[in-house]
Amino acid sequence: MPMNDSVIITCALTGAGDTVGRSPHVPVTPEQIARSAVEAAEAGAAVVHIHVRDPETGAPARDPRLYREVVERVKETGTDVVINLTAGMGGDLVIDPEDPLTHLPGTDLVSGLDRLPHVEDLLPDICTLDCGSLNFGDGSNLYVSTPDMLRTGAKRIQELGVRPELEIFDTGQLWFAKQLLAEGLLDDPTVFQLCMGIPWGAPAEPGVLQAMVNMLPEGAQWASFALGRMQMPWVAQSILLGGNVRVGLEDNLYLSRGVKATNGQLVERAVQITELLGANVATPDEARQRLGLKPRA
């Protein structure tokens, strides 16, 4: 597959990880998240991927009112950027390893439809669909997204006219996403995010990424990212294999060893890498056209 010469940069602003206490730059309140979205867009991101957090505690949240405030604040600035809302919250299951039917604190597990109220409310350009279950890190944390949940969620997202970004954490999840396409639950162009280096999903190894790219359906738009110190190498890796890229504080807190980054700085670095490889950075309008999104309102 030829190198991508027009690269869509997504910035994942805050995520749901336990990162708030590890960097002063991780945005927490709707105002901070919106400000960070604008900063990322001004630095060159065509897409911002948005989670929300409890403004008081910094814990991950899925309150539709928080999403609405973030989106409204971004739009009030007039900033041109594609809005991508997570719909992955509500899949967390923490079990007692001695009594697996007992759920431990940290569990937030709801149905496929109950993960979508903010998507129904706001009708963003894009929302995510996490395409399978996973042992999420060490311990007894599971991310749960069953085939039945995925079929139900994909159908509802399709009915809403929102473009799903298919979050792929391992090869079996990509296999199942192609099954959703075969069943008519996804519309073209399909949009994939290949998520690498999350324990214990697909490792951040070039050969694994190449294998996943080889599995993609014809005409798919795709991006990839890797965690931590692999974030910037993965910008180059993805572009060279023909893909788009994702950076941001959801996945990596550092600009270099010991130097904490802002989202804007991470996007600036991704722009530098893109241009040094001889590629162009796609504008939001170019991203909309390639991802099959409606023109900016």
C-alpha angles and dihedrals in degrees: 000000000000123000115272110252096187111047125197109211117206121193116207099206109195115340124192101276127120092262105117094092092045099060133024089213098066105109116231113166122062089249092053093045092049091047090050090050091055091047091052092048092050089051092055110278112141092190133037119202110210134205122166131220136201102271091218102046106018089233118143114272140182101198108146090215091062092051090048092052093050094048094045091049091051093048093047089063091058090233114161107227137130112250117225114180122195115240093178098096115107097049100096119120122175113185134193103245090212093048107023094185089064115089117216129209111290093049113132106162123161137154125280092257093047088061091063112058093107090049091052090048100046105025094211123197090253138009127186127247114195102215104212150353123285144182093248106210127311125323121036102314116132131183107213123204111145127195090254092050091048095050091050093046095045091051093051093047089050091051090052092054092237119140111239118220104212109223108210119192098167141008095263089058090054089050090054094046088057087052090055088053091049090052092054095248093121128054127215133291093050114205119211132189111197106207113203134187099021107138114269103009130078111336120236095254123134093228092055092050090049090051091051092048088052089056096053118114118253113278095016120152111220145178133182139201139181131205132257119339090003092065097093097037086053091056088063093039093054095046092049090054092050100263142120126247144236128203133162146110093289088074107024135017101194137080090190136341108316094354114113114218136215121220090251092054092050091051091048090054091049089051090052093051092046093051094043087057089055096252131125127238110242119235121230090257091051089049091051091052095049095043093048095244129152116264116266111283 
